[in-house]
CSV table of C-alpha atoms in Angstrom, one decimal:
chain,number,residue,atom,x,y,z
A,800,UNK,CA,13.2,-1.6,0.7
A,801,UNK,CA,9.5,-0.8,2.5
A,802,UNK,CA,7.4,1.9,2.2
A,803,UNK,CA,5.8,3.3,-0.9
A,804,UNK,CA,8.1,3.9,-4.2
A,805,UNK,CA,5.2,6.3,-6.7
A,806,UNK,CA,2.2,7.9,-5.7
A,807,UNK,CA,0.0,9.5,-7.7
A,808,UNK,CA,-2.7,11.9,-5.9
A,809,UNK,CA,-5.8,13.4,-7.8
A,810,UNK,CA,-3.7,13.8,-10.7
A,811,UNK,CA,-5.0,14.6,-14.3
A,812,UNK,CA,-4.1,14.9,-17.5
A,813,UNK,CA,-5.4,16.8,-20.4
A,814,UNK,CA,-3.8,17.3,-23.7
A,815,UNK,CA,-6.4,20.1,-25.7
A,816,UNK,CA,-9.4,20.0,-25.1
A,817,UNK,CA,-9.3,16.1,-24.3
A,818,UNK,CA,-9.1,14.5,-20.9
A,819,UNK,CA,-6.7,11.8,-20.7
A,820,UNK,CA,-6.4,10.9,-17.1
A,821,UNK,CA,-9.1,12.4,-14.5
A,822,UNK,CA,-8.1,12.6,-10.8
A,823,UNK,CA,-6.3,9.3,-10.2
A,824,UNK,CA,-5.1,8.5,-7.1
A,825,UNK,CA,-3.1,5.4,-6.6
A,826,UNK,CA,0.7,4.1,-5.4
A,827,UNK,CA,3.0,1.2,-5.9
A,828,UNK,CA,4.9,0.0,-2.6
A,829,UNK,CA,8.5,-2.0,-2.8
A,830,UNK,CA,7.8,-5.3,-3.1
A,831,UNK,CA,4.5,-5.9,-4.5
A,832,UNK,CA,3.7,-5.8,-8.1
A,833,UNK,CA,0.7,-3.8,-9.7
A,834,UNK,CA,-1.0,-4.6,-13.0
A,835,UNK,CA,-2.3,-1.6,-14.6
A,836,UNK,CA,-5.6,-2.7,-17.0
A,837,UNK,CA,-7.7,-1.5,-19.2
A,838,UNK,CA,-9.2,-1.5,-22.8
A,839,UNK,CA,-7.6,0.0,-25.6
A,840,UNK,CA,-7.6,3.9,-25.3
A,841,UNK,CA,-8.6,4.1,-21.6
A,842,UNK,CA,-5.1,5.7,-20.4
A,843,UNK,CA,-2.8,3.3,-18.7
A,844,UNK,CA,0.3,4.1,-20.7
A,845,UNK,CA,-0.6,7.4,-19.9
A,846,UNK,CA,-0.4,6.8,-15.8
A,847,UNK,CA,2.4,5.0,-16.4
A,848,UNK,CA,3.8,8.1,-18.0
A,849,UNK,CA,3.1,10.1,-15.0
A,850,UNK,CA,5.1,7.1,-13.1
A,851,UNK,CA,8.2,7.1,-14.6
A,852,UNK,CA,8.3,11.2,-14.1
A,853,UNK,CA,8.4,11.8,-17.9
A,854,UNK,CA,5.0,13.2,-18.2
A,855,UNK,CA,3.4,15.8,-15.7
A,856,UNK,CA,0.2,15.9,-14.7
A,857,UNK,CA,-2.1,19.1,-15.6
A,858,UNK,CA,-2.8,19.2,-12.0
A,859,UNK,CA,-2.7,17.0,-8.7
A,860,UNK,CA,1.1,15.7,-8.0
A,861,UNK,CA,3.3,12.3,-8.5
A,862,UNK,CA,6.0,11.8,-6.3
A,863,UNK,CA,9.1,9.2,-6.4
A,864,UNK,CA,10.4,8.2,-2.3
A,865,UNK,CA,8.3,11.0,-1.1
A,866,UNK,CA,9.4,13.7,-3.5
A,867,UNK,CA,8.0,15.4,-6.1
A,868,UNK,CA,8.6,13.7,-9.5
A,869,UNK,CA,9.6,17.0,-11.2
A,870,UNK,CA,12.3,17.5,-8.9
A,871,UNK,CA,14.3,14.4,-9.9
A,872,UNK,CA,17.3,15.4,-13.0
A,873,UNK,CA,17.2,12.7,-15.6
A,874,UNK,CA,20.4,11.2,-14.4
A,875,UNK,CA,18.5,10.9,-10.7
A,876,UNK,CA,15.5,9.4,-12.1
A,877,UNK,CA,17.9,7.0,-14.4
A,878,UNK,CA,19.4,5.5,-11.5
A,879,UNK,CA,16.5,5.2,-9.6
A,880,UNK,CA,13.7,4.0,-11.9
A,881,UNK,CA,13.8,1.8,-15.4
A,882,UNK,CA,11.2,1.8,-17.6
A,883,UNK,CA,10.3,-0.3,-20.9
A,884,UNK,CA,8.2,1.4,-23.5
A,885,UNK,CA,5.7,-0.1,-25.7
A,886,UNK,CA,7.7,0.8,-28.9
A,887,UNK,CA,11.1,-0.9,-28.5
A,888,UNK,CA,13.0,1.3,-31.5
A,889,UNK,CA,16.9,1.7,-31.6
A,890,UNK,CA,17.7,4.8,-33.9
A,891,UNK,CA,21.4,3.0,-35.2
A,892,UNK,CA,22.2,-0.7,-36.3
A,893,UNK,CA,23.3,-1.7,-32.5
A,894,UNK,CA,24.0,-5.3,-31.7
A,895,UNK,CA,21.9,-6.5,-29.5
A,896,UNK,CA,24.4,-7.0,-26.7
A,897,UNK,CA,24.9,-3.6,-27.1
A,898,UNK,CA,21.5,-2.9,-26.6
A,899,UNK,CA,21.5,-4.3,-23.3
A,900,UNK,CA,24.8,-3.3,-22.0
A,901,UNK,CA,23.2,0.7,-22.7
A,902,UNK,CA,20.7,0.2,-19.7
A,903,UNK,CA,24.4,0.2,-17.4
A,904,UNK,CA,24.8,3.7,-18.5
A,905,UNK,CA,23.2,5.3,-15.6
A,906,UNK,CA,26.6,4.1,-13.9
A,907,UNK,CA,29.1,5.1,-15.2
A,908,UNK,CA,31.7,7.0,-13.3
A,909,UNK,CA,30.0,5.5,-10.4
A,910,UNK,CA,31.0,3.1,-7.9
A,911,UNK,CA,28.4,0.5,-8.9
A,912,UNK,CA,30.0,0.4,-12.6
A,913,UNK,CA,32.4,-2.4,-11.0
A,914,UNK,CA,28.6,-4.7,-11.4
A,915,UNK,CA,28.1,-4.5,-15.0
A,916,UNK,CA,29.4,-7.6,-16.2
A,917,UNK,CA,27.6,-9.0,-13.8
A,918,UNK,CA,24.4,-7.5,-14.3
A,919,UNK,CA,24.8,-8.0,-17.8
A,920,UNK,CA,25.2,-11.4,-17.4
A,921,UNK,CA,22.3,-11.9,-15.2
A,922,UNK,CA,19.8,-9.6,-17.6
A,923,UNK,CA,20.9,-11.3,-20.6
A,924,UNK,CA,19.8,-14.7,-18.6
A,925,UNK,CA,17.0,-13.4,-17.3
A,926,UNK,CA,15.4,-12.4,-20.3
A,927,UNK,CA,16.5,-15.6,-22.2
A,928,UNK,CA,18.5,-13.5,-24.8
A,929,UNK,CA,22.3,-15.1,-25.1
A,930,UNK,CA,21.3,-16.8,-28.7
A,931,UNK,CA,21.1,-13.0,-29.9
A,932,UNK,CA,23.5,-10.7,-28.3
A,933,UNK,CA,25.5,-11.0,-31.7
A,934,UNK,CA,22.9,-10.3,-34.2
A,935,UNK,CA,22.0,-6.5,-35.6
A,936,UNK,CA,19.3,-4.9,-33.3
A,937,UNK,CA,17.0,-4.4,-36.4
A,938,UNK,CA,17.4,-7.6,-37.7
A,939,UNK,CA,15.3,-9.2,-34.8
A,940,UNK,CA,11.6,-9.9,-34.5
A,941,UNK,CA,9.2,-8.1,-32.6
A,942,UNK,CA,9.4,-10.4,-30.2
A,943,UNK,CA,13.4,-10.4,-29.6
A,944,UNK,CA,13.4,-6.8,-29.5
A,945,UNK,CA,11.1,-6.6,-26.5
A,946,UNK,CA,13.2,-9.4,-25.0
A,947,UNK,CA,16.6,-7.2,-25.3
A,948,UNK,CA,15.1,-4.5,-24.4
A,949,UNK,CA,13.7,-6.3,-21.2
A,950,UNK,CA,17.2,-7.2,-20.8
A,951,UNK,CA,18.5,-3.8,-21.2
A,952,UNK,CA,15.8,-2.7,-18.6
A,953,UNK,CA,16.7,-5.1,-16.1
A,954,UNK,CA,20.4,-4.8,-16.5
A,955,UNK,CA,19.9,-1.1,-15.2
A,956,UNK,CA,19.2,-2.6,-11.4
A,957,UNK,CA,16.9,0.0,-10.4
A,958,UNK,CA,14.3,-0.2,-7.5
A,959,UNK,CA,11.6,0.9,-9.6
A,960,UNK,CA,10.6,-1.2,-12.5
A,961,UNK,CA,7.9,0.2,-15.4
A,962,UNK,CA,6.9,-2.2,-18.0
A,963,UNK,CA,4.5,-0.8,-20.5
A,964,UNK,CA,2.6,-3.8,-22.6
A,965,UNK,CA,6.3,-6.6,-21.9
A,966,UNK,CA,4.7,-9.3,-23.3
A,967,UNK,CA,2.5,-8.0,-26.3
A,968,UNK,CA,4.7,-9.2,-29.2
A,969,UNK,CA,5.7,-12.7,-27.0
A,970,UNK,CA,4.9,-16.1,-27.8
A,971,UNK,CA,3.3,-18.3,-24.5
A,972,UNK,CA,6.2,-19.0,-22.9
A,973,UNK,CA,8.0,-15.9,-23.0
A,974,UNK,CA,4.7,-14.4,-22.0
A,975,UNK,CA,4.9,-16.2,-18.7
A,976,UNK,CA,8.5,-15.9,-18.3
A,977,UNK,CA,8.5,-12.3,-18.5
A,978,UNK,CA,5.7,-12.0,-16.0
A,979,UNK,CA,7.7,-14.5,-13.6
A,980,UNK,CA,11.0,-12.4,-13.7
A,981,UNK,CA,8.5,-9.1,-12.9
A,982,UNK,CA,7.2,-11.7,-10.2
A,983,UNK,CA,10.9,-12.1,-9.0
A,984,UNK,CA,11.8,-8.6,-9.0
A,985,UNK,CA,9.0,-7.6,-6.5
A,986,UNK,CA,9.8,-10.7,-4.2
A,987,UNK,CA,13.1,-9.2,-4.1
A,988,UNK,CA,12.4,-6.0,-2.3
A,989,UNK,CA,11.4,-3.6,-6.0
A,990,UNK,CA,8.3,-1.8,-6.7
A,991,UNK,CA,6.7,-2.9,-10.3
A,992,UNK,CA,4.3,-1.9,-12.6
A,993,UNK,CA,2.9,-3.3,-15.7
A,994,UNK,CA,0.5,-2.6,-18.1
A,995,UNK,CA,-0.8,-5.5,-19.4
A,996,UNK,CA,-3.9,-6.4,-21.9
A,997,UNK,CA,-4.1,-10.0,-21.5
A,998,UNK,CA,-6.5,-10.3,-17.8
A,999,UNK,CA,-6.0,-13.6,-16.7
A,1000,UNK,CA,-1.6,-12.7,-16.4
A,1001,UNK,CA,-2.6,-10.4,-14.4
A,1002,UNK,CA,-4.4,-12.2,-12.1
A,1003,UNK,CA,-1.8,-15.0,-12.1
A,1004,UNK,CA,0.8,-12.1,-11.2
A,1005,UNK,CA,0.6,-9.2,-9.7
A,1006,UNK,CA,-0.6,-8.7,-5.8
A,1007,UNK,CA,-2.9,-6.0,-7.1
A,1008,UNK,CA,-4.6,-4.7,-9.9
A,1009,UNK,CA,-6.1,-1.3,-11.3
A,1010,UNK,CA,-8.7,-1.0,-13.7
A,1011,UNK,CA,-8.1,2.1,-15.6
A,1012,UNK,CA,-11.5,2.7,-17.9
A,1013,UNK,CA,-11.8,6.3,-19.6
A,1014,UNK,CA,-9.4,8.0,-18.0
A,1015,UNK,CA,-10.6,6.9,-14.3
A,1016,UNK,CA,-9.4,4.7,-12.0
A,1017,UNK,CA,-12.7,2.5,-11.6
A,1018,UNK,CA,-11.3,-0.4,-9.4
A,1019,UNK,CA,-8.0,-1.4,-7.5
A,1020,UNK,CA,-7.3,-4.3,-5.0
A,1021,UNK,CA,-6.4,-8.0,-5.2
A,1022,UNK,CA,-6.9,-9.9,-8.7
A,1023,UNK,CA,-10.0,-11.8,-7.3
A,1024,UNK,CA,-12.0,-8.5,-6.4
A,1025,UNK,CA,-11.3,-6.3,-9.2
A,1026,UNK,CA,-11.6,-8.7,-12.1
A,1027,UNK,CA,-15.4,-9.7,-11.6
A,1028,UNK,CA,-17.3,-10.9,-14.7
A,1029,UNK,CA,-19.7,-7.8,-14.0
A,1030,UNK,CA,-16.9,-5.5,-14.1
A,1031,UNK,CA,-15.0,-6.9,-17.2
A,1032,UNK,CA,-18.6,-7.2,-19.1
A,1033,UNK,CA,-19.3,-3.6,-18.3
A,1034,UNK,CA,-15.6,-1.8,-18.8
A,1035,UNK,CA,-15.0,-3.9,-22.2
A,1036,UNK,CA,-18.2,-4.4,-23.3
A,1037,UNK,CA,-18.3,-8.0,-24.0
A,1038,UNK,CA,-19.2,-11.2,-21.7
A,1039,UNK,CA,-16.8,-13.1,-19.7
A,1040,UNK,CA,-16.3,-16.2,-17.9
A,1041,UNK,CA,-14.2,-16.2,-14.8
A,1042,UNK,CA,-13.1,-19.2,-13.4
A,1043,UNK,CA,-10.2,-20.6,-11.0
A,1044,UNK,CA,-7.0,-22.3,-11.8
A,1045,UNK,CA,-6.9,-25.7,-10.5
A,1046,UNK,CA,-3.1,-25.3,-10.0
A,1047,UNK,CA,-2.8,-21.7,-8.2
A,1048,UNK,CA,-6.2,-20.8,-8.0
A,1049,UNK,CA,-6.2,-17.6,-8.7
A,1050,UNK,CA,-8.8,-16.3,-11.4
A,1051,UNK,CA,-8.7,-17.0,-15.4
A,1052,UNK,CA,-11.0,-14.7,-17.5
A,1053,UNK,CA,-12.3,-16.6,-20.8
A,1054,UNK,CA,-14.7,-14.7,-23.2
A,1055,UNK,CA,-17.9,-16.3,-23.6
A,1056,UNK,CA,-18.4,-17.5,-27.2
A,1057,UNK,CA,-21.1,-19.0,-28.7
A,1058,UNK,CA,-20.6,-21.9,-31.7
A,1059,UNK,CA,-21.0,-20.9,-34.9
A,1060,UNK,CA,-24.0,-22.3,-36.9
């Protein structure tokens, strides 16, 4: 697919008397993936909220394929978008193959039902999650829940992919091979967002980045031009260092430290 999946125009988002989100204007087009960044508090789960149609704004508009988000039903925006959340929770004792065999729900009675095993199959791959399908859902770590549940999100097919904080609980090389696999799905033709905490994945990643800071979008473009050490210093209040990977040379964002006496 071409053309532009979500847009967001001037929207805001105010819960009492605070302001969460103020006028933010931004999209996400089929095949390129956006990092949304930020420190802690500054409202990118939030926008991704507004994203996935969940959330409305307080004012301005989202829309999904050039209609407004509101006027999706759940069982539209199921098939159309998939989203993982940053708390990965499953209310009963589920097996984990279980878990991911829920995100072919959206199917059933459909004609694209006759794919589940298939999808399946390639989720459970995908997210590197075979050694667990047969243990309890609540037995795993933190990390192999957000695995399965990646599994279940990418066993739902959709052309829009949300992934709120994927690889917070991850060790290394998960971390990488999550962010590969979001890589994938955008070469493929699907629109993907995700928030993400750790700058330099994001740089390695995603084809653009937005700097969320206070509720405001504050910066969006390619990695090289919106991570700048001036920026970082001044949104997250502490020095950095930004230099190039040798291998892809695309920006990696060290703190600067100074050794302990």
């Amino acid at each position: 697919m071409t053309g532009v999946a979500v847009e967001v125009r001037h929207a805001s988002l105010r819960s009492d008397e605070a302001t969460i989100l103020d006028d933010v204007t931004t999209d996400v087009g089929y095949g390129r993936l956006l990092a949304l960044v930020g420190p802690n508090g500054a409202g990118k789960s939030s926008l991704l909220s507004l994203l996935t149609g969940d959330r409305a704004p307080t004012s301005g508009a989202v829309h999904l394929d050039g209609r407004p988000a509101g006027e999706w039903s759940a069982r539209e925006l199921s098939r159309r978008r998939s989203v993982l959340l940053q708390s990965n929770q499953v209310a009963f004792s589920f097996a984990a193959g279980q878990v991911v065999a829920m995100g072919r729900t959206p199917w059933i009675g459909t004609e694209r039902a006759r794919l589940d095993d298939a999808r399946i199959a390639e989720a459970v791959e995908r997210a590197d999650v075979a050694h667990l399908l047969h243990r309890a859902y609540p037995s795993l770590s933190g990390g192999e829940k957000a695995r399965v549940s990646l599994a279940r999100v990418l066993a739902q097919d959709t052309p829009v992919v949300l992934l709120d904080e994927p690889t917070a609980a991850l060790d290394l090389r998960h971390q990488e091979e999550v962010l590969r696999v979001a890589r994938r799905l955008a070469r493929d033709g699907r629109a993907v967002v995700v928030v993400l905490h750790d700058l330099s994945l994001a740089a390695a990643y995603a084809d653009e980045v937005a700097m969320i800071d206070g509720g405001r979008l504050v910066a969006r473009g390619n990695p090289r031009d919106v991570l700048t050490a001036d920026r970082v210093e001044a949104v997250y209040g502490t020095p950095v260092r930004v230099l190039d990977d040798p291998d892809t040379g695309r920006p990696v964002i060290l703190p600067r430290r100074h050794a302990e006496r």
